[in-house]
CSV table of C-alpha atoms in Angstrom, one decimal:
chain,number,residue,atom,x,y,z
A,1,UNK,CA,-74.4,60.7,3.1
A,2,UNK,CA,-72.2,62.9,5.2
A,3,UNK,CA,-69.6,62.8,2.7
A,4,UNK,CA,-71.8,64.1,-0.1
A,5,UNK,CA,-71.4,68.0,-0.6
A,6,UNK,CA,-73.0,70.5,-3.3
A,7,UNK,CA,-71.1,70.9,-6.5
A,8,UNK,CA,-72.5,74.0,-8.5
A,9,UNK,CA,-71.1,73.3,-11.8
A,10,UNK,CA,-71.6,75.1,-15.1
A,11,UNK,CA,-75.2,73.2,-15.8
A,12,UNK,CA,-76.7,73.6,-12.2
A,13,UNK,CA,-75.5,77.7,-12.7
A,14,UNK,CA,-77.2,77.7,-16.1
A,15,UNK,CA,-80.3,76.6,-14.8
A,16,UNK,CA,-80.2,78.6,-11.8
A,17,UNK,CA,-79.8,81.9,-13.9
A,18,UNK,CA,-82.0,80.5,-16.1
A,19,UNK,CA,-84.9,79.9,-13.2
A,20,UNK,CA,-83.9,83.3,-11.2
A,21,UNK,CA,-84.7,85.1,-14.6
A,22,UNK,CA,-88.0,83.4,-15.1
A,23,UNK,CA,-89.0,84.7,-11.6
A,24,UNK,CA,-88.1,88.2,-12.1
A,25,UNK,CA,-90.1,88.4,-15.5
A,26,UNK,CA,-93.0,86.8,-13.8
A,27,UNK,CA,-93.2,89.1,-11.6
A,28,UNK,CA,-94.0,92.4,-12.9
A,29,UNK,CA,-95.9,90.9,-15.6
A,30,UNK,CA,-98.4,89.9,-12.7
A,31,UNK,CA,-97.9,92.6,-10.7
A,32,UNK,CA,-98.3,96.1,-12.2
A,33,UNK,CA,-101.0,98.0,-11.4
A,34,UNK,CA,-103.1,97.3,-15.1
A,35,UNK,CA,-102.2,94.4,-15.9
A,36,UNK,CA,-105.1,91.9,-17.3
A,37,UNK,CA,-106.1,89.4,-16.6
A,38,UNK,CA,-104.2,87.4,-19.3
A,39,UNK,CA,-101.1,88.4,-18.0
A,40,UNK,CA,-101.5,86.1,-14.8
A,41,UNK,CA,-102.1,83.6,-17.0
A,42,UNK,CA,-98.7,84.5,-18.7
A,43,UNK,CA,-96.7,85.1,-15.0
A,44,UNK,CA,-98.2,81.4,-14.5
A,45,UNK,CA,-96.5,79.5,-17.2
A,46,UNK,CA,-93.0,81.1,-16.2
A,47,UNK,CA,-93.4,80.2,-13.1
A,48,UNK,CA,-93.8,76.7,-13.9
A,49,UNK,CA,-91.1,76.8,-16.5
A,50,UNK,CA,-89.0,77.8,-13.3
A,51,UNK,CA,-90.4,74.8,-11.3
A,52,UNK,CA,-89.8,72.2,-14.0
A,53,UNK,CA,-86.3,73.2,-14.0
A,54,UNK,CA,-85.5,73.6,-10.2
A,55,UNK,CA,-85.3,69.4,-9.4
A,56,UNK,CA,-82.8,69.6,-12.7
A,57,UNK,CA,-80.8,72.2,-11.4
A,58,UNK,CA,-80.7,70.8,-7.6
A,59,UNK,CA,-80.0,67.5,-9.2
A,60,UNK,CA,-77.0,68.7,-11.5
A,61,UNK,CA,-76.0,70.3,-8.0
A,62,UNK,CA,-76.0,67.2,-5.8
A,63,UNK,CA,-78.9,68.2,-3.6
A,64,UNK,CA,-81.0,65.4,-3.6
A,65,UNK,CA,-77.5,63.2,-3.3
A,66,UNK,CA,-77.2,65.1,-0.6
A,67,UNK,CA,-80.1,65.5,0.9
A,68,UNK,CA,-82.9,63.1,0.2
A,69,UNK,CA,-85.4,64.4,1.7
A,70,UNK,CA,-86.0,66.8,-1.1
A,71,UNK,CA,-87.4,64.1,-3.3
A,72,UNK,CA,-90.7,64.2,-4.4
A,73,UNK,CA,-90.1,68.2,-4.2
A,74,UNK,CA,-93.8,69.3,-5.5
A,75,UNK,CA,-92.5,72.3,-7.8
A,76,UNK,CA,-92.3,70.4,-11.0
A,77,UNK,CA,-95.6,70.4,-12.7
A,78,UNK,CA,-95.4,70.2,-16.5
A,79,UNK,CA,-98.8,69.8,-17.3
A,80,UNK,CA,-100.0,73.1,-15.7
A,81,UNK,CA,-97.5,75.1,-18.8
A,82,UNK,CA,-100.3,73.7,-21.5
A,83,UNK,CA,-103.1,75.4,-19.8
A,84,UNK,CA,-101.7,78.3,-18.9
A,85,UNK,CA,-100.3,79.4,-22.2
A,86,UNK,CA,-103.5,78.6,-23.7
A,87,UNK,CA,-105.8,80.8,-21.3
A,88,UNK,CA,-103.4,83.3,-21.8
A,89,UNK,CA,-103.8,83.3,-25.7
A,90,UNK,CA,-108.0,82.9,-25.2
A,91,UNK,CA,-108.0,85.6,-22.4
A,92,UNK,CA,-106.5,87.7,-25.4
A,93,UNK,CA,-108.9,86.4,-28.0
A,94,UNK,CA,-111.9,86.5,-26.3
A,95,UNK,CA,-111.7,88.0,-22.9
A,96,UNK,CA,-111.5,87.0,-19.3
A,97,UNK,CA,-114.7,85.5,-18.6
A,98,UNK,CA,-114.5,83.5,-22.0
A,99,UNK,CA,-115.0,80.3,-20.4
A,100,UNK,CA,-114.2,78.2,-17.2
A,101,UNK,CA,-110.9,77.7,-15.8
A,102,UNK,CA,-110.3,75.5,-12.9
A,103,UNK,CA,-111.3,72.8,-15.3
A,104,UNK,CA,-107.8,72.9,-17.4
A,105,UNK,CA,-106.0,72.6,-14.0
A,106,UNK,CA,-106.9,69.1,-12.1
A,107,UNK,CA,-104.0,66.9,-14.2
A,108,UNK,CA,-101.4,69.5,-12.8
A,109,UNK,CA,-103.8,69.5,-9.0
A,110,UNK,CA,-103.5,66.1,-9.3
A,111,UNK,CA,-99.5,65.6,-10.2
A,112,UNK,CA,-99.2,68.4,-7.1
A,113,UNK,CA,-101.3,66.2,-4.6
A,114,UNK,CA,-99.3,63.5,-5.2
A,115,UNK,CA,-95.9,64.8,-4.7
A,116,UNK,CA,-97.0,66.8,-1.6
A,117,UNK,CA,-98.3,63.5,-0.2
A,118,UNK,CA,-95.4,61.5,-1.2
A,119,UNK,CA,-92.6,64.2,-0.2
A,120,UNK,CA,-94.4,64.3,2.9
A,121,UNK,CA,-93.7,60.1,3.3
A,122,UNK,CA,-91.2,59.3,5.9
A,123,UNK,CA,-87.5,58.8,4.5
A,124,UNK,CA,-87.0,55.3,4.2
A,125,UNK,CA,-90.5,55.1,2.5
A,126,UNK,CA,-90.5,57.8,0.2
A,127,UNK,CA,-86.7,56.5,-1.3
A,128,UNK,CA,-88.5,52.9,-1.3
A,129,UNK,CA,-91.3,54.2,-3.6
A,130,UNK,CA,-89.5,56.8,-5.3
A,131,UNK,CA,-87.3,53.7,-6.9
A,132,UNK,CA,-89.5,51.4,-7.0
A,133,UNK,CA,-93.6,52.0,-7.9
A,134,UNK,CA,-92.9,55.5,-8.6
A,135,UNK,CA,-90.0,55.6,-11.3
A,136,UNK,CA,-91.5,52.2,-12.6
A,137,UNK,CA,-95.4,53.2,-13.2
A,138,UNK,CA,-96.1,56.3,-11.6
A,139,UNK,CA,-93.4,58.7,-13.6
A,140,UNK,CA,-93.5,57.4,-17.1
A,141,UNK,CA,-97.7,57.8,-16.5
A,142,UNK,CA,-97.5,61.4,-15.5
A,143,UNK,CA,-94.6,62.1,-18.3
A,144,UNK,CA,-97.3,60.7,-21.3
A,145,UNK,CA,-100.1,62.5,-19.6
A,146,UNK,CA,-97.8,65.7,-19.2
A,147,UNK,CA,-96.7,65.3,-23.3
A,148,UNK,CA,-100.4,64.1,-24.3
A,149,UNK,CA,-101.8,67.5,-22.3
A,150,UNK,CA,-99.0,69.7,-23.7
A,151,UNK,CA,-99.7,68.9,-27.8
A,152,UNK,CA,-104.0,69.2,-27.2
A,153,UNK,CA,-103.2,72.7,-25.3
A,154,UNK,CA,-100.7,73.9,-28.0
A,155,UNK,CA,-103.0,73.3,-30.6
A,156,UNK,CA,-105.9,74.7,-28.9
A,157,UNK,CA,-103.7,78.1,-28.3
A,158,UNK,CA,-102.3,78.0,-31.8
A,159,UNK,CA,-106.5,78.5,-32.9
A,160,UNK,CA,-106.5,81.3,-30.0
A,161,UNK,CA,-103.7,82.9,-31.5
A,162,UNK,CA,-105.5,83.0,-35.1
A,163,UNK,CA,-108.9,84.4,-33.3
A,164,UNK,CA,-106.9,87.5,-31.5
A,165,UNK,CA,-105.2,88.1,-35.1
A,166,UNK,CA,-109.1,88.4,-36.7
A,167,UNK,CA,-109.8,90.3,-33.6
A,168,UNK,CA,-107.1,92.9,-34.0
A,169,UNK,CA,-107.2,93.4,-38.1
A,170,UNK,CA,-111.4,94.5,-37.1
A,171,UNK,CA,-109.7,96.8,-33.8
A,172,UNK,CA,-106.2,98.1,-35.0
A,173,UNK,CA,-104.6,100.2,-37.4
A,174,UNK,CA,-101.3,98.8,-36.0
A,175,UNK,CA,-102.4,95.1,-35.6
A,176,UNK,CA,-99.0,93.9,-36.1
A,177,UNK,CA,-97.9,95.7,-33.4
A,178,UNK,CA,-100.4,93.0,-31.7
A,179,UNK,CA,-99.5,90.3,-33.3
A,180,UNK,CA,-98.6,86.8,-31.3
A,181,UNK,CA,-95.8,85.8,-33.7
A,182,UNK,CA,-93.3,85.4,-30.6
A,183,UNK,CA,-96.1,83.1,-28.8
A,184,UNK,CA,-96.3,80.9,-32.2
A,185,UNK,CA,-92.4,80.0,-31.8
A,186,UNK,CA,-92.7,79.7,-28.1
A,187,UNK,CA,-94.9,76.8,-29.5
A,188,UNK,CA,-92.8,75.6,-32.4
A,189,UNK,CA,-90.4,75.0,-29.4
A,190,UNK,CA,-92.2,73.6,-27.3
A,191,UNK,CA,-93.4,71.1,-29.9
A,192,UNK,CA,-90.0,70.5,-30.9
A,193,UNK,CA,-89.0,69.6,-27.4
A,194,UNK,CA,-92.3,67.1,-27.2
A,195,UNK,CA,-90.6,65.3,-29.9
A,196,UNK,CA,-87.0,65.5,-28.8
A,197,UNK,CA,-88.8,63.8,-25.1
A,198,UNK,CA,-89.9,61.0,-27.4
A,199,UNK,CA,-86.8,60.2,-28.6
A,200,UNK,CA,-85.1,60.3,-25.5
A,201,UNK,CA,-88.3,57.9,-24.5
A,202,UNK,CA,-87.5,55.9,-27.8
A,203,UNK,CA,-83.4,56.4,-26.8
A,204,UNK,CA,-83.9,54.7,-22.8
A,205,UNK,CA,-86.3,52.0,-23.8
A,206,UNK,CA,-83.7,51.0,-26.5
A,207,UNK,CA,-80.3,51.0,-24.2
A,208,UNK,CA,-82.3,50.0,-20.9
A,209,UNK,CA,-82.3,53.2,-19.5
A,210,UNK,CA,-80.5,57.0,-19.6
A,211,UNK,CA,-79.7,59.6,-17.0
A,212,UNK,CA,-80.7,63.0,-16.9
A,213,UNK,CA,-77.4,64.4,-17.7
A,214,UNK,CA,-77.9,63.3,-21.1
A,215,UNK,CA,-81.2,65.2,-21.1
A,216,UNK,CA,-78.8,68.3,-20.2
A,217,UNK,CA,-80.0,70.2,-23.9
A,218,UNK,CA,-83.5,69.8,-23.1
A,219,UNK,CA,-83.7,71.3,-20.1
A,220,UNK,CA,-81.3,74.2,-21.2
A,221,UNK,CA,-83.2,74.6,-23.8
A,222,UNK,CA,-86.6,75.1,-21.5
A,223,UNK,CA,-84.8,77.5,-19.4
A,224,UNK,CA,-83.8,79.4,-22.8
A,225,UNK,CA,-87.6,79.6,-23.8
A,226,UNK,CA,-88.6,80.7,-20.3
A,227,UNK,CA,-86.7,83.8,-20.8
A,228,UNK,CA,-87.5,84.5,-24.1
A,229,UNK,CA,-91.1,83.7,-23.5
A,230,UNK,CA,-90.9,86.3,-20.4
A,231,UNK,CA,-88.9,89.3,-22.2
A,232,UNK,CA,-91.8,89.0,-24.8
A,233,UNK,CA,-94.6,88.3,-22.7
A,234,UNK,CA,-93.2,91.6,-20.8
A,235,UNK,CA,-93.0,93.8,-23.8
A,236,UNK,CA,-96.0,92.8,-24.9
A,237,UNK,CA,-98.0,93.5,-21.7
A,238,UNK,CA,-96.8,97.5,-22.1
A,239,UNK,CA,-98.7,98.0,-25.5
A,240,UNK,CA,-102.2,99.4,-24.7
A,241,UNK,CA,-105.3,97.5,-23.4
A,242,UNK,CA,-107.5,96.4,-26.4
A,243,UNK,CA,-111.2,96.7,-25.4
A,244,UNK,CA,-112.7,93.4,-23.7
A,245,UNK,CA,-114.2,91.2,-26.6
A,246,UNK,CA,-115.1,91.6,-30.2
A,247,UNK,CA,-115.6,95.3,-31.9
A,248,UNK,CA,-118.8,96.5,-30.7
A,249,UNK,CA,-119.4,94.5,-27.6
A,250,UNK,CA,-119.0,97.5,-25.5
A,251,UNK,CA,-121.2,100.8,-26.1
A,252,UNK,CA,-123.2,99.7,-28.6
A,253,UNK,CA,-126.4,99.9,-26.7
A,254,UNK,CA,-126.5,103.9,-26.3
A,255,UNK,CA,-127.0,105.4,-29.8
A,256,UNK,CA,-125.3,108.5,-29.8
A,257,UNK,CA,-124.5,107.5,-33.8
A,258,UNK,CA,-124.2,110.1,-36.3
A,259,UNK,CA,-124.0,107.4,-38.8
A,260,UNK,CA,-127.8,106.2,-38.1
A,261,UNK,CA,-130.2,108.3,-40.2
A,262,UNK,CA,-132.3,110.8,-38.3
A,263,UNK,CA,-136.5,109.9,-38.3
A,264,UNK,CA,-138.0,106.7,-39.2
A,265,UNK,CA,-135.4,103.8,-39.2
A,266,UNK,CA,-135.0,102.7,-42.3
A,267,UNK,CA,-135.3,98.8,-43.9
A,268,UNK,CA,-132.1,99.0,-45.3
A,269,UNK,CA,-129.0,100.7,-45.2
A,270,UNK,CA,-126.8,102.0,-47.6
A,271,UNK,CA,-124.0,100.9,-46.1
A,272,UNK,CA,-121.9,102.0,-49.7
A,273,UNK,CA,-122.9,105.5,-49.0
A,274,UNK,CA,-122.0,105.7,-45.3
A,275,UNK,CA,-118.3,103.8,-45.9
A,276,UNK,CA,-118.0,106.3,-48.5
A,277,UNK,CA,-118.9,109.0,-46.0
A,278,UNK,CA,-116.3,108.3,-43.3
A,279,UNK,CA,-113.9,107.6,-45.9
A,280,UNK,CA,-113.6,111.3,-46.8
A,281,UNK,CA,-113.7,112.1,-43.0
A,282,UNK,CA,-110.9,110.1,-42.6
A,283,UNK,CA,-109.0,111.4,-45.4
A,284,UNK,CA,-109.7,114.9,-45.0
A,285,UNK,CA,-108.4,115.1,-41.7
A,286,UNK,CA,-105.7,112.5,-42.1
A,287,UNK,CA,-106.7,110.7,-38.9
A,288,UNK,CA,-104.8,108.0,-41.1
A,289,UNK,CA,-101.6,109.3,-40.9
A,290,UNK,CA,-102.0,108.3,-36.7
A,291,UNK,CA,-100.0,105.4,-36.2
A,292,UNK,CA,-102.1,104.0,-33.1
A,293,UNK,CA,-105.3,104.6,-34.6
A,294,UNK,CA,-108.2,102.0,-33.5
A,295,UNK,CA,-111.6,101.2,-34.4
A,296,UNK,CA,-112.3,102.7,-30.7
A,297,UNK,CA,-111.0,106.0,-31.2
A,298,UNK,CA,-111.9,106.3,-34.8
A,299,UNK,CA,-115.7,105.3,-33.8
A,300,UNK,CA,-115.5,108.2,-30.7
A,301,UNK,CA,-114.7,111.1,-33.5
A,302,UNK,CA,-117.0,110.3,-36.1
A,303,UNK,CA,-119.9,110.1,-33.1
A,304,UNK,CA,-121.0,106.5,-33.3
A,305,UNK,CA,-120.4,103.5,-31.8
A,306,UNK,CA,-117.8,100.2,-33.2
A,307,UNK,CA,-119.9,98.2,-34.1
A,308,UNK,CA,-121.5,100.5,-36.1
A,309,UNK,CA,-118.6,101.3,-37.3
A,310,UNK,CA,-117.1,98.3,-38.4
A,311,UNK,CA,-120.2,97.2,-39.8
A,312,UNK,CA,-120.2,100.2,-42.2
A,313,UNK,CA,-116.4,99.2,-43.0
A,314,UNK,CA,-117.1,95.7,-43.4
A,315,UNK,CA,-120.3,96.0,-45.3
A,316,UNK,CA,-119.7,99.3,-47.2
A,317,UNK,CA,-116.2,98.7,-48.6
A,318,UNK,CA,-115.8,94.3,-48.2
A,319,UNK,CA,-112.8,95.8,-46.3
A,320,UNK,CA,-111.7,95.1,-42.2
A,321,UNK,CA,-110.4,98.3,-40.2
A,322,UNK,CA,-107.1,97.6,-40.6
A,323,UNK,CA,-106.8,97.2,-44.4
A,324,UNK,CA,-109.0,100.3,-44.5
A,325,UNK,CA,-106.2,102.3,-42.7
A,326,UNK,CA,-103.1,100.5,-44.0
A,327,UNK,CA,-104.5,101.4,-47.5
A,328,UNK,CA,-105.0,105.5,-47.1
A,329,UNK,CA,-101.2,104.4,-45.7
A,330,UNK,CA,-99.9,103.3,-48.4
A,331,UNK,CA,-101.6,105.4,-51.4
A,332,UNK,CA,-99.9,108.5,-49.0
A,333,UNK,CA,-97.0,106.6,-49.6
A,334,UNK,CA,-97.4,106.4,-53.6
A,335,UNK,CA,-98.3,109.8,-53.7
A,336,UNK,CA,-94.7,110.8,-51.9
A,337,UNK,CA,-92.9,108.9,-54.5
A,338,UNK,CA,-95.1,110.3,-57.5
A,339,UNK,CA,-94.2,113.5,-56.2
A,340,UNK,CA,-90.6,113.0,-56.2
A,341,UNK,CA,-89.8,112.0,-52.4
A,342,UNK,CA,-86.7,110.2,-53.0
A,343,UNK,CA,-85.8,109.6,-49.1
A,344,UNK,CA,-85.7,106.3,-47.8
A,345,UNK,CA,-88.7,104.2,-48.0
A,346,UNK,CA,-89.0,102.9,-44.2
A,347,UNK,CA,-88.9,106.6,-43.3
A,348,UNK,CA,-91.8,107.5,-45.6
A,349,UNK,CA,-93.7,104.5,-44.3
A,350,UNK,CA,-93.4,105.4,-40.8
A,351,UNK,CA,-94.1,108.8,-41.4
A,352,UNK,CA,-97.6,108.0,-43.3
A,353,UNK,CA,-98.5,106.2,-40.1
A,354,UNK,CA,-97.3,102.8,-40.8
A,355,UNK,CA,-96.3,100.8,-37.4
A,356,UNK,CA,-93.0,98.0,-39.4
A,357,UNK,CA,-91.9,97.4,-42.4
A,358,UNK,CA,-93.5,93.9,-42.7
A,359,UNK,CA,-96.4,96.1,-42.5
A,360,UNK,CA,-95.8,98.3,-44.8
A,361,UNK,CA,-94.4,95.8,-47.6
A,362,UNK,CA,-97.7,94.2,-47.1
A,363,UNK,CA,-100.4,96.7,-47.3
A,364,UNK,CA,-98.2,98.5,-49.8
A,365,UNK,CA,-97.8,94.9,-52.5
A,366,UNK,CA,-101.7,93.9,-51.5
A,367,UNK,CA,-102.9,97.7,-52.9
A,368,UNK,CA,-100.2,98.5,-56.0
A,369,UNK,CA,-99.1,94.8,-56.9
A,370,UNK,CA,-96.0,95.2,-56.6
A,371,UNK,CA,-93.5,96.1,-53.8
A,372,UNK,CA,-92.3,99.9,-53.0
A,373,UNK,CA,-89.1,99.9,-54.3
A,374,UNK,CA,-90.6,98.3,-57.6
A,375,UNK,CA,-93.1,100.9,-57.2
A,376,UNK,CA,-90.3,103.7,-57.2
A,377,UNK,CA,-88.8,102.3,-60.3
A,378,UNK,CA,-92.4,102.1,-62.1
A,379,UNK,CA,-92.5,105.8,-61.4
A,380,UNK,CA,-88.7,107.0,-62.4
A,381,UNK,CA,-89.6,105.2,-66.0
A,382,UNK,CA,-92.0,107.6,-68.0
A,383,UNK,CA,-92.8,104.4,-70.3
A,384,UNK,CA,-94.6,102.7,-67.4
A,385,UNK,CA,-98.5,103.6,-66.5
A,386,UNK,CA,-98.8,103.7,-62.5
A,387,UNK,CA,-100.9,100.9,-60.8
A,388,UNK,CA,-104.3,101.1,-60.7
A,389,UNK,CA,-105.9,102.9,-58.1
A,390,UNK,CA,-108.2,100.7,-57.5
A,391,UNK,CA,-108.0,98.6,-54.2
A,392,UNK,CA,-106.6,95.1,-54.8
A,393,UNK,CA,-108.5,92.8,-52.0
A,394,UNK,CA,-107.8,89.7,-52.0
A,395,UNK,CA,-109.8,86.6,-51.0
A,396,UNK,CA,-108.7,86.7,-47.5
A,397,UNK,CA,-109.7,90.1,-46.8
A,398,UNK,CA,-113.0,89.3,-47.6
A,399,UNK,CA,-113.1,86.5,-45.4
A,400,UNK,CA,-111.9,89.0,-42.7
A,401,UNK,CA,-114.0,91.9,-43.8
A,402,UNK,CA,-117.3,90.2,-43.5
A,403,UNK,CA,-116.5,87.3,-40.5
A,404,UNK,CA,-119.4,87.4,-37.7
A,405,UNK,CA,-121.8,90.6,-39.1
A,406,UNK,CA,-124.6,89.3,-37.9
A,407,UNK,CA,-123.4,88.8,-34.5
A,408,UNK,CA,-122.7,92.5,-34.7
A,409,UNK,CA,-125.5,95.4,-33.6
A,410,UNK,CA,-126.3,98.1,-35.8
């Protein structure tokens, strides 16, 4: 083996950029002073990313030609990304102590305990088992585990994702802001790389057997997810800190509430009344034209608690927080046009408070009907009656207006 040097050619210096990048996102996401707890989670999944890649790069390199004592290297442990993408996205949903956690780690303990004990084998032993029991049994087992644990966890983070979105339209203003869309394609990929391991599965078992270099995409492509998935995860760990749980989880004990009625507590509440109530408030002193506005901050001005709050939202207009701002948003926008603003639509929208365009397209075409250019043209033509006023709510807002009201205190 003396012969046998390192080669760094152009796939082992891909991976190694790809790996050293991986790192370096990983660790300020773990490592500022706030971060949350999720964002461990986060720092976690890079990190393995980095060590699934590191026996491809070494091996594209001619390390473990070279020296084979680094088989059996325990840094590759593809079952641990699963879990920790998916406590990530429940930390998020639900907050940190939403469950246990060790639990979702003993297929990637396991794989670890078995390489540590069989890199730790003496030389001619470990090469002996590495191509013999090991590459004949004990890989391809770990690999369907790995693939089987993989597709439960994505799809378990993919409903996580959907309960942090319900979460923020009840909390946010700027939800979309919030929004997990990047972590949905980090998904789409990695489910599109499950299958693409399958074929290759499908490809060795047909031809009697293929070498990694022919996995050379795959493995690129993991490196190219880690670093999107860290530049993401890293902008996304600098918005602010939503408050632990669901809206009124936190303060809703102490009633300094100027929305409760004053005297004998009533049997029922005219929740109509109050909605309509802080609807002026809002409106008068365009706390809607705040483009970081939450149910939080909202609840701290009026005097009363979220889930108070969000109760008298919900129940008083069939509406969630974020449809209730989006729409003052976009009837200041309306109003602009009517009034002859003829400066560029975006810029309006942002100025009204609006956080993106998507955002604004939306609230805008779920309130008129119709999009805010058509709008514009509606308005310039004399012969055309303006939208109704009235809001336009459609089936899912009622879904999200009214989901888990009785969970919530008065």
């Amino acid at each position: 083996m003396d012969d046998v040097g390192l080669r760094i050619g152009w796939r082992s210096a891909l991976l190694g950029a790809a790996i050293l990048q991986c790192l370096l996102l990983a660790a300020p996401i773990a490592g500022k002073g706030r971060a949350r707890p999720a964002d461990r989670y986060l720092a976690g999944a890079l990190i393995t990313i980095a060590g699934c890649l590191l026996p491809y790069a070494l091996g594209f390199a001619g390390a473990f030609d070279a020296w084979r004592g680094l088989t059996f290297l325990p840094v590759a442990l593809p079952a641990a990304l699963g879990p920790f993408l998916y406590l990530y996205a429940r930390t998020l949903a639900s907050g940190p102590r939403s469950g246990p956690v060790r639990v979702h780690f003993l297929l990637p303990g396991l794989q670890w305990t078995y390489l540590a004990t069989a890199f730790l084998l003496p030389l001619d032993l470990k090469w002996a088992w590495y191509t013999g029991g090991h590459r004949i049994w004990i890989a391809p087992i770990f690999d369907l585990l790995a693939v089987i644990s993989l597709t439960a966890y994505a799809t378990a983070t993919a409903a996580c994702i959907g309960a942090f979105r319900r979460r923020l339209v009840e909390e946010r203003s700027d939800d979309d802001r919030f929004a997990l869309t990047w972590l949905k394609l980090v998904l789409a990929a990695l489910s599109a790389g499950v299958a693409l391991q399958a074929g290759f599965w499908l490809w060795s078992l047909a031809s009697g057997g293929i070498n990694y270099f022919q996995e050379t995409g795959l493995y690129l492509g993991l490196g190219l997810l880690g670093v999107y998935l860290g530049v993401e995860g890293r902008r996304f760990s600098a918005l602010p800190l939503l408050s632990p749980g669901s809206p009124g989880t936190r303060g809703d004990e102490t009633p300094p509430d100027a929305l409760a009625s004053t005297g004998s507590a009533r049997s029922a509440v005219d929740w109509a009344c109050e909605a309509a109530a802080v609807e002026a408030r809002v409106r008068a002193a365009d706390w809607w034209r705040e483009p970081d506005l939450s149910l939080s901050g909202l609840a701290h001005r009026i005097g009363t608690n979220t889930g108070r709050l969000s109760r008298v939202i919900n129940l008083g207009l069939g509406l969630n927080f974020s449809t209730f701002i989006n729409r003052m948003r976009a009837e200041g926008v309306a109003a602009a046009i009517r009034d002859g603003d003829g400066g560029d639509l975006l810029a309006l929208a942002l100025d009204m408070g609006f956080a993106s365009k998507a955002s604004f397209n939306r609230a805008f075409r779920a309130h008129f009907g119709v999009s805010p250019s058509q709008y514009r043209a509606n308005v310039s033509n004399p012969a055309f009656p303006s939208p109704a006023p009235e809001v336009r709510r459609g089936p899912s807002d009622a879904v999200e207006g009214s989901a888990d009201l009785s969970a919530r205190p008065r």
